[in-house]
Amino acid sequence: MRTGSSDQTLTLCERVAQHLAFIYREVEPGPDCPALAEELLAIMRLASDTPAPPTHVNQWDQGDALVLSYGGSILAPGEPPLRTLKHFLDRYLQGRVSGVHILPFYPYSSDDGFAVLDYLSVNEELGDWEDIQAIADKYDLMADLVINHCSAEGEWFRNFLNNRDPGRGFFVTAAPATDLEAVVRPRTTPLLREVQAVDGPRHVWCTFSPDQVDLDFRNPRVLAEMVRIVRYYLDNGVRIFRLDAIAFLWKVPGTSCLNLDETHEVVRLLRTLVSHARPDAMLITETNIPNQENLSYFGNGNEAHCVYNFSLPPLLLNTLVTGDCTYLKQWMMSMPPPQHGTAYFNFIASHDGIGLRPAEGLLSEDELQALIGTMRRFGGHVSYRRLADGESKPYEINIALFDALQGTVEGPDEHNIPRFLCAHAIMLGLEGIPGIYLHSLLATHNDHERVEETGHPRSINRHQWNLAELEEALADPTSEHGVVHRGMLELLEIRQRQAAFHPNATQFTLHLGCQLFGFWRQSADRRQSIFCISNVSALAQTLNLADINLIDTEAWQDLLTGRPFQSRVEQVTLAPYQTVWITNLPDHR
C-alpha cells in the first residue's frame, strides 16, 4: 500500500511522518519517523501548521516554454559563461521562453556535471551563485537534483571510505555474491566497484559509472542531506527541480531496483515538502524508461508535476525519416490526458541521446534497427545497456537533432530545414509544456571533434559555441543557423497567443492517413479550436478539409501563413514537411 494521503486533518508533520513510515517500513532498524519529520521540517523552515497548497492547479499556460542548456554552451572571452548565457537568452530569445533549465552547474568530476563533487557550490569555471540568481530573477529556473548518485571523488565518498561523517554509511554496498541479475542497467560497466576502505574492501553500487556511486537512501541521514540541498536551491531561486535518474533510487537485491514503491514515496515526500515551501515550485521526473513506467510518476496527482515525454523523440524521429506516422499516431491515441496540476514535459532533443527504451513496445524491432542504421549513416553513434543475460542492447542514439533530420531512410535530401521545423511545430502543438534544447534553436551540427576529445558518444550533441561566431551565423540571412533560429522564434511567438495550446487543453488525434499527422486542440473555454496537421513525408500531400469537419459558421485561417479557408470542402496542398495550424480564432489569448 502506498501513502500520499491528502487527508487535510493531518498536520504537515504528521503527513511527512506518514511518508517516512512507508519509506522505511522494511529498514531495520528504522528511524524515529516523527522525530525525522520534525527535523526535515526544520531544515525546510516549515511549521507543522503550514497550510497545504492548493491541489490540481495548473501553474503554467501556453506562454510557458523552457530552453535547455549547459551553463557553458556559449563562450565569450573574459566573461563567465553563465553571464554569457543570460545575455544570449535576453537578446536572442526575445521573451519567447519563460524558463531555462541549466544542466548541472556544480563542481563535478565526470559525465559533464552529473558526477557532483559539491551540491552547494557553482562550478567556478561557469560563474557563481549571483549569476544563477540573475537568471532566476528573469526566468523560471530549472535545476538538476542529482539524487541517485554523486562523485567518487567528492567529500562524502572520501569520508565513507574513512568511516567519517558526513558520508559514513551514505553509499549502497553489496557483497559480490549477491544475486543482482534482475537489476535493470542503463550501462555496460560493472554494477559493483571494489574500493578499499579503512575497515577493508567494500563493493559499492554504481548504476551509471565507476565515478558515480549510488547514495543509500535507506540511511535517513542521506535523505536529510538531500532535503537540505533542496532548501538551499529554493533559497537561490530554483523553482523547478529535475529529479535526475530518480527511477533507480531505491535498491532491493532480487528485484529490478527500478521504480520501486519506496522510490515513488520519496517523490511524494519531496512533493509535499517543496510544495509547502513554495507553492508554485515544480518537480519533473527524469525517467528514461518504457512509456507506462514513465507515466506512473504522475502518481495520483501527488508525485511529479511533470514527466519527461520520453517516447516522443524516438517516435517523432522515426515518423519523419520514414514518412509514416502510424506508430506515432498509435502512441498518441494511447496517451491519457494529464489531470489538472500535472502536465507532460515535451522535448525532442536534449543533452543526452534519443532514448530507445521509451520506444520499447511501441516500435517494432525492425523499425528500431532501421532507425539506428539511418542515424549511423547520418553520423550518429549508438550507446548500449547490459541485459541480465550479459548481452548488450541499444540504449540511445547519440546525434545532433539537426543532423538526425537531414534526410530519410533513403538518405540525405534537400528538406533538412523544413523537416526540422516540422518536428518542432508538431511538438509545440501537443498538449504539454515544451522544452527546447539550445542547440535546436541554433541548428547545431554533430560535434565529432568533441567526441574525439572526450571519448564519450554523448559529446556529439554538446557543442560549445564561440559567441562571436554564433552571432555572425545568426545574422547571416542565408545561414541555416539563422533560418532555423528565426523559424523557431516565430513558432514560439504564435504558440504563446493561442489558448488552445494551453498544456492541459483538450487534444484528440486525427485520422488522415499515414503521411498526414494531425491532432485537434480546444481551449478550456471551448472558444478556440486548432487543427494541427503536418505533412511528414518528402512528397506533397493533399488535405481535404472535409476530413477535419470545420464548422461552416466559423472563419478559419492558418496561423502559420495567414491563409484563410473559404470552404469546409476545400482541398489544400501541403508541401513536404509543411505544417498548418488551422484555427477559428487567430488572436485568441
Coordinates of C-alpha atoms in Angstrom, one line a residue:
M1 CA 0.0 0.0 0.0
R2 CA 1.3 3.4 -0.9
T3 CA 0.6 6.5 1.1
G4 CA 0.4 10.0 -0.4
S5 CA -2.5 10.8 1.9
S6 CA -4.3 14.1 1.1
D7 CA -6.2 14.0 4.4
Q8 CA -6.4 17.6 5.4
T9 CA -7.0 16.7 9.0
L10 CA -3.3 15.7 9.3
T11 CA -0.7 18.3 10.3
L12 CA 2.2 18.7 7.9
C13 CA 4.5 17.0 10.4
E14 CA 2.1 14.0 10.5
R15 CA 1.9 13.9 6.8
V16 CA 5.7 13.9 6.5
A17 CA 5.9 11.2 9.2
Q18 CA 3.4 9.1 7.2
H19 CA 5.6 9.3 4.1
L20 CA 8.7 8.3 6.2
A21 CA 6.9 5.4 7.8
F22 CA 6.2 3.9 4.4
I23 CA 9.7 4.6 3.0
Y24 CA 11.4 3.0 6.0
R25 CA 8.9 0.3 6.7
E26 CA 11.3 -2.6 5.8
V27 CA 14.5 -1.0 7.1
E28 CA 15.9 -2.4 10.3
P29 CA 16.5 -0.6 12.5
G30 CA 14.2 2.1 11.1
P31 CA 14.4 5.8 12.1
D32 CA 12.1 7.5 14.6
C33 CA 9.8 8.8 11.9
P34 CA 8.0 11.6 13.9
A35 CA 11.4 12.9 15.0
L36 CA 12.8 12.7 11.5
A37 CA 9.7 14.5 10.2
E38 CA 10.4 17.3 12.6
E39 CA 14.0 17.5 11.5
L40 CA 13.0 17.7 7.8
L41 CA 10.5 20.5 8.6
A42 CA 13.2 22.4 10.5
I43 CA 15.6 22.1 7.5
M44 CA 12.9 23.4 5.2
R45 CA 11.9 26.1 7.7
L46 CA 8.3 24.9 7.7
A47 CA 5.9 24.8 10.6
S48 CA 3.7 21.9 11.4
D49 CA 0.7 24.0 10.8
T50 CA 1.9 25.4 7.4
P51 CA -1.2 25.4 5.3
A52 CA -1.4 23.0 2.4
P53 CA -1.0 24.5 -1.1
P54 CA -4.0 24.1 -3.4
T55 CA -4.0 20.9 -5.4
H56 CA -4.8 20.2 -9.1
V57 CA -3.9 23.7 -10.0
N58 CA -2.1 24.3 -13.3
Q59 CA 0.9 26.5 -12.7
W60 CA 1.5 27.0 -16.4
D61 CA -0.2 28.2 -19.6
Q62 CA 0.5 28.4 -23.3
G63 CA 3.1 31.1 -22.7
D64 CA 5.4 28.7 -21.0
A65 CA 8.3 27.1 -22.7
L66 CA 11.8 26.2 -21.4
V67 CA 15.2 26.3 -23.1
L68 CA 17.6 23.5 -22.0
S69 CA 21.3 24.3 -21.9
Y70 CA 24.6 23.6 -20.3
G71 CA 26.0 26.6 -18.4
G72 CA 29.0 26.6 -20.8
S73 CA 27.3 26.1 -24.1
I74 CA 28.2 29.7 -25.3
L75 CA 31.6 31.1 -24.5
A76 CA 32.9 34.7 -24.7
P77 CA 36.4 35.9 -23.8
G78 CA 36.7 37.4 -20.3
E79 CA 33.1 36.6 -19.3
P80 CA 31.7 33.9 -17.0
P81 CA 29.7 31.5 -19.3
L82 CA 26.6 31.8 -17.1
R83 CA 26.6 35.5 -17.7
T84 CA 27.1 35.0 -21.4
L85 CA 24.2 32.5 -21.4
K86 CA 21.9 35.1 -19.8
H87 CA 22.9 37.8 -22.3
F88 CA 22.2 35.4 -25.1
L89 CA 18.8 34.4 -23.8
D90 CA 17.8 38.1 -23.2
R91 CA 18.9 39.2 -26.7
Y92 CA 18.2 36.2 -28.9
L93 CA 15.1 34.6 -27.4
Q94 CA 13.2 37.9 -27.1
G95 CA 10.7 36.7 -24.5
R96 CA 9.8 33.6 -26.4
V97 CA 10.7 31.3 -23.4
S98 CA 9.6 31.6 -19.8
G99 CA 12.2 29.4 -18.2
V100 CA 15.6 27.9 -18.6
H101 CA 17.0 24.5 -17.5
I102 CA 20.7 25.0 -16.7
L103 CA 22.2 21.5 -16.7
P104 CA 24.3 20.7 -13.6
F105 CA 26.3 23.8 -12.8
Y106 CA 28.0 22.3 -9.8
P107 CA 31.7 21.2 -9.5
Y108 CA 32.0 17.7 -10.9
S109 CA 34.4 15.0 -11.8
S110 CA 32.8 13.4 -14.9
D111 CA 29.7 12.9 -17.0
D112 CA 29.5 16.7 -17.9
G113 CA 28.2 17.6 -14.4
F114 CA 26.3 14.5 -13.3
A115 CA 29.1 13.3 -11.0
V116 CA 28.6 16.0 -8.5
L117 CA 31.5 16.9 -6.2
D118 CA 29.7 19.6 -4.2
Y119 CA 26.0 20.2 -4.4
L120 CA 26.1 23.6 -2.7
S121 CA 28.6 25.3 -5.0
V122 CA 28.6 26.7 -8.5
N123 CA 31.4 25.4 -10.8
E124 CA 33.8 28.4 -10.7
E125 CA 34.5 27.9 -14.4
L126 CA 30.9 28.9 -15.1
G127 CA 30.3 31.6 -12.6
D128 CA 28.8 31.9 -9.2
W129 CA 25.5 31.9 -7.3
E130 CA 25.0 35.6 -8.2
D131 CA 25.0 34.6 -11.9
I132 CA 22.5 31.8 -11.2
Q133 CA 20.3 34.2 -9.2
A134 CA 20.4 36.8 -12.0
I135 CA 19.0 34.2 -14.4
A136 CA 16.4 33.1 -11.8
D137 CA 15.3 36.7 -11.4
K138 CA 14.2 36.8 -15.0
Y139 CA 13.4 33.2 -15.9
D140 CA 11.8 30.2 -14.2
L141 CA 14.9 28.3 -13.3
M142 CA 15.0 24.5 -13.5
A143 CA 18.0 22.8 -11.8
D144 CA 19.0 19.2 -11.5
L145 CA 18.7 17.5 -8.2
V146 CA 21.2 14.7 -8.9
I147 CA 19.7 12.5 -6.3
N148 CA 20.7 8.9 -7.2
H149 CA 24.4 9.2 -7.0
C150 CA 27.4 11.6 -6.5
S151 CA 31.1 11.7 -7.4
A152 CA 33.5 9.1 -6.2
E153 CA 36.0 12.0 -5.8
G154 CA 33.7 14.1 -3.5
E155 CA 34.0 14.6 0.2
W156 CA 31.1 12.3 1.0
F157 CA 32.7 9.4 -0.6
R158 CA 36.1 10.1 0.9
N159 CA 34.5 10.2 4.3
F160 CA 32.7 7.0 3.5
L161 CA 36.0 5.3 2.8
N162 CA 37.4 6.7 6.1
N163 CA 34.3 5.9 8.1
R164 CA 33.7 9.6 8.9
D165 CA 30.7 12.0 8.9
P166 CA 29.2 13.3 6.7
G167 CA 29.5 10.3 4.4
R168 CA 29.6 7.3 6.8
G169 CA 27.0 4.9 5.5
F170 CA 26.0 7.2 2.7
F171 CA 26.6 4.7 -0.2
V172 CA 25.0 1.4 -1.3
T173 CA 27.2 -1.6 -0.9
A174 CA 26.6 -5.3 -1.8
A175 CA 28.6 -8.5 -1.5
P176 CA 29.9 -9.8 -4.8
A177 CA 28.0 -13.0 -4.4
T178 CA 24.6 -11.1 -4.1
D179 CA 22.1 -12.1 -6.7
L180 CA 21.8 -8.9 -8.8
E181 CA 20.8 -10.5 -12.1
A182 CA 17.4 -8.8 -12.1
V183 CA 18.8 -5.3 -11.7
V184 CA 18.0 -3.1 -14.7
R185 CA 21.0 -1.3 -16.1
P186 CA 21.4 1.6 -18.4
R187 CA 25.1 1.0 -19.0
T188 CA 27.5 -1.9 -19.8
T189 CA 30.0 -1.1 -17.0
P190 CA 30.1 -3.4 -13.9
L191 CA 27.4 -2.7 -11.4
L192 CA 29.7 -3.2 -8.4
R193 CA 33.1 -1.5 -7.9
E194 CA 35.6 -2.7 -5.3
V195 CA 37.1 0.1 -3.2
Q196 CA 39.5 0.0 -0.3
A197 CA 38.0 1.5 2.9
V198 CA 39.7 1.8 6.3
D199 CA 37.8 -1.3 7.5
G200 CA 38.7 -3.4 4.4
P201 CA 37.5 -3.8 0.9
R202 CA 33.9 -2.7 0.0
H203 CA 31.9 -3.2 -3.1
V204 CA 29.9 0.0 -3.9
W205 CA 26.9 0.2 -6.2
C206 CA 27.5 2.2 -9.4
T207 CA 24.4 2.3 -11.7
F208 CA 25.9 4.7 -14.2
S209 CA 29.7 4.7 -14.0
P210 CA 32.5 3.8 -11.6
D211 CA 32.8 7.5 -10.8
Q212 CA 29.1 7.8 -9.9
V213 CA 28.4 6.0 -6.7
D214 CA 24.8 5.4 -5.7
L215 CA 23.6 7.1 -2.5
D216 CA 21.9 4.8 0.1
F217 CA 18.5 6.3 1.0
R218 CA 18.0 3.5 3.5
N219 CA 20.1 5.7 5.6
P220 CA 17.9 8.6 6.8
R221 CA 21.0 10.9 7.0
V222 CA 21.2 10.8 3.2
L223 CA 17.6 11.9 2.9
A224 CA 18.1 14.7 5.4
E225 CA 21.2 15.9 3.4
M226 CA 19.2 15.9 0.2
V227 CA 16.4 17.9 1.7
R228 CA 19.0 20.4 3.0
I229 CA 20.2 20.7 -0.6
V230 CA 16.6 21.3 -1.9
R231 CA 16.1 24.1 0.7
Y232 CA 19.4 25.7 -0.5
Y233 CA 18.3 25.6 -4.1
L234 CA 15.0 27.2 -3.3
D235 CA 16.8 30.0 -1.5
N236 CA 18.9 30.6 -4.6
G237 CA 16.0 30.9 -7.0
V238 CA 15.3 27.4 -8.2
R239 CA 11.6 27.0 -9.0
I240 CA 11.7 23.7 -10.9
F241 CA 13.5 20.5 -9.7
R242 CA 14.6 18.0 -12.3
L243 CA 14.9 14.7 -10.4
D244 CA 17.7 13.1 -12.2
A245 CA 17.7 9.3 -12.7
I246 CA 15.1 9.1 -9.9
A247 CA 13.7 5.7 -11.1
F248 CA 16.9 3.9 -9.8
L249 CA 16.8 5.4 -6.3
W250 CA 15.9 2.5 -4.0
K251 CA 17.7 -0.8 -4.1
V252 CA 16.4 -4.2 -3.0
P253 CA 18.6 -7.1 -4.2
G254 CA 16.5 -9.7 -6.1
T255 CA 14.3 -7.0 -7.7
S256 CA 14.9 -4.8 -10.8
C257 CA 15.7 -1.9 -8.4
L258 CA 13.7 0.2 -10.8
N259 CA 10.5 2.2 -9.9
L260 CA 10.2 0.6 -6.5
D261 CA 7.4 1.7 -4.2
E262 CA 9.9 3.4 -1.9
T263 CA 11.2 5.5 -4.8
H264 CA 7.7 6.7 -5.6
E265 CA 7.2 7.5 -1.9
V266 CA 10.4 9.6 -1.8
V267 CA 9.0 11.6 -4.8
R268 CA 5.7 12.1 -2.9
L269 CA 7.7 13.3 0.2
L270 CA 9.7 15.8 -1.8
R271 CA 6.5 17.0 -3.5
T272 CA 4.9 17.6 0.0
L273 CA 8.0 19.5 1.3
V274 CA 8.7 21.5 -1.8
S275 CA 5.0 22.5 -2.4
H276 CA 4.6 23.7 1.2
A277 CA 7.8 25.7 1.0
R278 CA 7.0 27.3 -2.4
P279 CA 3.5 26.6 -3.8
D280 CA 4.5 27.4 -7.3
A281 CA 7.5 25.1 -7.3
M282 CA 7.5 22.1 -9.5
L283 CA 9.0 18.6 -9.7
I284 CA 9.9 17.0 -13.0
T285 CA 10.9 13.3 -13.1
E286 CA 13.6 12.3 -15.5
T287 CA 12.8 8.6 -16.1
N288 CA 14.2 7.3 -19.4
I289 CA 12.2 4.1 -19.3
P290 CA 9.3 2.4 -21.1
N291 CA 6.2 4.6 -21.5
Q292 CA 3.8 3.1 -19.0
E293 CA 6.5 3.1 -16.3
N294 CA 7.3 6.7 -17.0
L295 CA 3.7 7.8 -16.7
S296 CA 3.5 6.2 -13.2
Y297 CA 5.4 9.1 -11.8
F298 CA 2.4 11.3 -12.0
G299 CA 1.0 9.2 -9.2
N300 CA -2.5 10.3 -8.3
G301 CA -1.5 13.9 -9.0
N302 CA 0.7 13.8 -5.8
E303 CA 4.1 12.9 -7.3
A304 CA 5.7 14.8 -10.2
H305 CA 4.0 17.9 -11.6
C306 CA 5.5 16.9 -15.0
V307 CA 7.1 13.8 -16.5
Y308 CA 9.5 13.9 -19.4
N309 CA 7.6 12.7 -22.5
F310 CA 10.4 10.3 -23.4
S311 CA 8.6 8.3 -26.1
L312 CA 8.1 11.4 -28.2
P313 CA 11.7 11.8 -29.5
P314 CA 12.2 8.3 -31.0
L315 CA 8.6 8.1 -32.3
L316 CA 8.7 11.6 -34.0
L317 CA 12.2 11.0 -35.4
N318 CA 11.0 7.6 -36.8
T319 CA 7.9 9.3 -38.3
L320 CA 10.0 11.9 -40.1
V321 CA 12.7 9.7 -41.5
T322 CA 10.2 7.0 -42.7
G323 CA 7.4 9.4 -43.9
D324 CA 4.9 7.3 -42.0
C325 CA 3.1 8.4 -38.8
T326 CA 1.4 5.1 -38.0
Y327 CA 3.4 4.4 -34.8
L328 CA 3.3 8.0 -33.6
K329 CA -0.4 8.1 -34.1
Q330 CA -1.0 4.8 -32.3
W331 CA 1.0 6.1 -29.3
M332 CA -0.8 9.4 -29.2
M333 CA -4.2 7.6 -29.0
S334 CA -3.0 5.6 -26.0
M335 CA -1.7 8.6 -24.0
P336 CA -4.1 9.6 -21.2
P337 CA -4.7 13.4 -20.7
P338 CA -2.9 14.5 -17.6
Q339 CA -5.2 15.6 -14.8
H340 CA -5.1 19.2 -13.7
G341 CA -2.0 20.1 -11.8
T342 CA 0.1 17.8 -13.9
A343 CA 1.5 18.0 -17.5
Y344 CA 3.7 16.3 -20.0
F345 CA 7.1 17.9 -20.5
N346 CA 7.6 17.6 -24.2
F347 CA 11.1 17.5 -25.8
I348 CA 12.6 16.0 -28.9
A349 CA 16.3 16.8 -28.2
S350 CA 18.4 17.2 -25.1
H351 CA 22.0 16.9 -23.8
D352 CA 21.5 13.2 -23.8
G353 CA 20.8 11.0 -26.8
I354 CA 17.5 9.8 -28.2
G355 CA 16.4 7.1 -25.8
L356 CA 15.3 3.8 -27.3
R357 CA 13.9 2.2 -24.1
P358 CA 10.9 4.5 -24.3
A359 CA 10.2 3.1 -27.7
E360 CA 10.1 -0.5 -26.5
G361 CA 6.7 -2.0 -27.2
L362 CA 5.9 1.0 -29.5
L363 CA 8.3 0.5 -32.4
S364 CA 8.9 -3.0 -33.8
E365 CA 12.5 -4.4 -33.7
D366 CA 12.7 -4.0 -37.5
E367 CA 11.7 -0.3 -37.2
L368 CA 14.3 0.2 -34.4
Q369 CA 17.1 -1.3 -36.4
A370 CA 16.2 0.7 -39.5
L371 CA 16.2 3.9 -37.4
I372 CA 19.5 3.0 -35.8
G373 CA 21.0 2.3 -39.2
T374 CA 19.8 5.6 -40.7
M375 CA 21.2 7.6 -37.7
R376 CA 24.6 5.9 -38.1
R377 CA 24.6 6.9 -41.8
F378 CA 23.9 10.5 -40.7
G379 CA 27.0 10.5 -38.4
G380 CA 25.4 9.3 -35.1
H381 CA 26.6 6.8 -32.5
V382 CA 24.7 4.2 -30.5
S383 CA 25.1 3.6 -26.8
Y384 CA 24.3 0.3 -25.2
R385 CA 23.0 -1.1 -21.9
R386 CA 23.7 -4.5 -20.3
L387 CA 20.9 -7.1 -20.0
A388 CA 20.6 -9.7 -17.3
D389 CA 21.9 -12.4 -19.6
G390 CA 25.1 -10.4 -20.2
E391 CA 24.1 -9.4 -23.7
S392 CA 24.1 -5.7 -24.8
K393 CA 21.1 -3.9 -26.3
P394 CA 20.9 -0.4 -27.9
Y395 CA 20.0 2.2 -25.3
E396 CA 20.2 5.5 -27.1
I397 CA 21.2 7.2 -30.3
N398 CA 23.7 9.9 -29.9
I399 CA 23.3 12.6 -32.7
A400 CA 22.5 16.3 -33.1
L401 CA 18.8 16.5 -34.0
F402 CA 19.5 18.8 -36.9
D403 CA 21.7 16.2 -38.5
A404 CA 19.3 13.4 -37.5
L405 CA 16.7 15.1 -39.7
Q406 CA 19.0 15.7 -42.7
G407 CA 17.1 13.1 -44.7
T408 CA 15.1 9.9 -44.7
V409 CA 15.8 6.2 -44.7
E410 CA 16.6 6.8 -48.3
G411 CA 19.4 9.1 -47.4
P412 CA 20.1 12.9 -47.1
D413 CA 17.9 15.3 -49.2
E414 CA 17.2 19.0 -49.6
H415 CA 14.4 19.1 -46.9
N416 CA 16.6 19.3 -43.8
I417 CA 15.3 22.7 -42.6
P418 CA 11.6 22.1 -43.4
R419 CA 11.8 18.7 -41.8
F420 CA 13.5 20.1 -38.7
L421 CA 10.9 22.9 -38.3
C422 CA 8.1 20.4 -38.9
A423 CA 9.3 18.3 -35.9
H424 CA 9.2 21.4 -33.7
A425 CA 5.8 22.6 -35.0
I426 CA 4.4 19.2 -34.0
M427 CA 6.0 19.3 -30.6
L428 CA 4.9 22.8 -29.9
G429 CA 1.3 22.0 -30.8
L430 CA 1.0 19.0 -28.5
E431 CA -0.5 19.0 -25.0
G432 CA 2.2 19.6 -22.5
I433 CA 5.0 22.1 -21.7
P434 CA 7.7 22.3 -24.4
G435 CA 11.4 22.1 -23.6
I436 CA 13.7 23.1 -26.4
Y437 CA 17.4 22.2 -26.4
L438 CA 19.5 25.3 -27.0
H439 CA 21.3 23.6 -30.0
S440 CA 17.9 23.1 -31.7
L441 CA 17.4 26.8 -31.7
L442 CA 20.7 27.2 -33.4
A443 CA 20.7 24.2 -35.9
T444 CA 23.9 22.9 -34.4
H445 CA 25.6 20.0 -36.2
N446 CA 27.3 16.9 -34.9
D447 CA 30.4 17.7 -33.0
H448 CA 32.7 14.9 -33.9
E449 CA 35.8 16.7 -32.6
R450 CA 34.3 16.9 -29.1
V451 CA 33.6 13.1 -29.2
E452 CA 37.2 12.5 -30.0
E453 CA 38.4 14.8 -27.2
T454 CA 36.1 13.3 -24.5
G455 CA 35.8 9.7 -25.7
H456 CA 32.0 9.9 -25.0
P457 CA 29.4 9.5 -27.7
R458 CA 27.0 11.9 -26.0
S459 CA 29.5 14.8 -26.6
I460 CA 28.4 14.8 -30.2
N461 CA 25.4 16.9 -29.1
R462 CA 27.1 19.1 -26.5
H463 CA 28.9 21.6 -28.8
Q464 CA 30.3 24.8 -27.3
W465 CA 29.7 27.9 -29.4
N466 CA 32.0 30.9 -29.6
L467 CA 29.7 33.8 -29.1
A468 CA 31.1 36.0 -31.9
E469 CA 30.9 33.1 -34.4
L470 CA 27.4 32.3 -33.3
E471 CA 26.2 35.9 -33.6
E472 CA 27.8 36.1 -37.1
A473 CA 25.9 32.9 -38.1
L474 CA 22.6 34.1 -36.8
A475 CA 23.0 37.5 -38.5
D476 CA 23.6 35.9 -41.9
P477 CA 20.2 35.7 -43.7
T478 CA 21.3 32.7 -45.8
S479 CA 22.8 30.7 -42.9
E480 CA 20.9 27.6 -41.9
H481 CA 21.5 28.6 -38.3
G482 CA 19.8 32.0 -38.8
V483 CA 16.9 30.5 -40.8
V484 CA 16.2 27.9 -38.2
H485 CA 16.5 30.3 -35.3
R486 CA 14.0 32.8 -36.9
G487 CA 11.6 29.9 -37.7
M488 CA 11.7 28.6 -34.2
L489 CA 11.1 32.1 -32.7
E490 CA 8.1 32.5 -35.0
L491 CA 6.6 29.2 -33.9
L492 CA 7.1 30.1 -30.3
E493 CA 5.6 33.5 -30.7
I494 CA 2.5 32.2 -32.4
R495 CA 2.0 29.5 -29.8
Q496 CA 2.1 31.9 -26.9
R497 CA -1.0 33.7 -28.2
Q498 CA -3.3 30.6 -28.5
A499 CA -5.4 29.4 -25.6
A500 CA -6.0 26.1 -27.4
F501 CA -2.2 25.5 -26.9
H502 CA -2.5 25.5 -23.1
P503 CA -0.6 22.5 -21.9
N504 CA -3.8 21.0 -20.5
A505 CA -6.2 22.0 -23.3
T506 CA -8.2 19.2 -24.9
Q507 CA -6.4 17.0 -27.5
F508 CA -7.7 14.4 -29.9
T509 CA -5.8 12.5 -32.6
L510 CA -7.0 12.9 -36.2
H511 CA -7.0 10.1 -38.7
L512 CA -5.7 11.4 -42.0
G513 CA -3.7 8.5 -43.4
C514 CA 0.0 7.7 -42.9
Q515 CA 1.6 10.8 -44.4
L516 CA -0.5 13.5 -42.7
F517 CA -0.2 13.6 -38.9
G518 CA -2.8 15.6 -37.2
F519 CA -4.5 16.4 -33.9
W520 CA -7.1 18.8 -32.7
R521 CA -6.7 21.1 -29.7
Q522 CA -9.5 23.1 -28.0
S523 CA -9.2 25.8 -25.3
A524 CA -10.8 25.3 -21.9
D525 CA -13.5 27.9 -22.7
R526 CA -14.2 25.9 -25.9
R527 CA -14.0 29.1 -28.0
Q528 CA -10.8 28.3 -29.9
S529 CA -10.0 25.2 -31.9
I530 CA -6.8 24.5 -33.7
F531 CA -6.3 21.7 -36.1
C532 CA -2.6 20.9 -36.2
I533 CA -1.7 19.0 -39.4
S534 CA 1.7 18.2 -40.7
N535 CA 2.9 16.5 -43.9
V536 CA 5.5 14.1 -42.5
S537 CA 6.7 12.9 -46.0
A538 CA 9.0 14.2 -48.7
L539 CA 6.2 14.4 -51.2
A540 CA 3.4 17.0 -51.4
Q541 CA 0.1 15.7 -49.9
T542 CA -3.5 16.8 -50.3
L543 CA -5.5 17.6 -47.2
N544 CA -9.3 17.5 -47.7
L545 CA -10.8 20.0 -45.2
A546 CA -13.9 17.9 -45.2
D547 CA -11.9 15.3 -43.3
I548 CA -11.5 17.6 -40.3
N549 CA -15.1 18.9 -40.0
L550 CA -14.6 22.6 -40.0
I551 CA -17.7 24.4 -38.8
D552 CA -19.3 26.4 -41.6
T553 CA -20.3 29.3 -39.4
E554 CA -16.7 30.0 -38.4
A555 CA -13.9 31.7 -40.3
W556 CA -10.9 29.5 -40.5
Q557 CA -7.3 30.6 -41.0
D558 CA -3.8 29.0 -40.9
L559 CA -1.8 30.6 -38.1
L560 CA 1.5 30.0 -39.7
T561 CA 0.8 31.6 -43.2
G562 CA -2.3 33.7 -42.5
R563 CA -4.1 31.8 -45.4
P564 CA -7.9 31.9 -45.0
F565 CA -10.1 28.9 -45.8
Q566 CA -13.3 29.8 -47.5
S567 CA -15.0 26.4 -47.7
R568 CA -15.1 23.4 -45.5
V569 CA -14.8 21.1 -48.6
E570 CA -11.6 22.9 -49.8
Q571 CA -8.6 20.9 -50.8
V572 CA -5.2 22.1 -49.5
T573 CA -1.9 21.0 -50.9
L574 CA 0.8 20.7 -48.2
A575 CA 4.4 20.9 -49.3
P576 CA 6.9 18.3 -48.0
Y577 CA 7.1 18.7 -44.2
Q578 CA 4.7 21.7 -44.2
T579 CA 2.6 22.2 -41.0
V580 CA -0.7 24.1 -40.8
W581 CA -2.3 25.3 -37.6
I582 CA -5.9 25.9 -38.7
T583 CA -7.9 28.0 -36.2
N584 CA -11.2 29.8 -35.9
L585 CA -9.7 32.5 -33.5
P586 CA -6.2 33.5 -34.7
D587 CA -5.7 36.1 -32.0
H588 CA -7.3 34.3 -29.1
R589 CA -5.5 34.6 -25.8

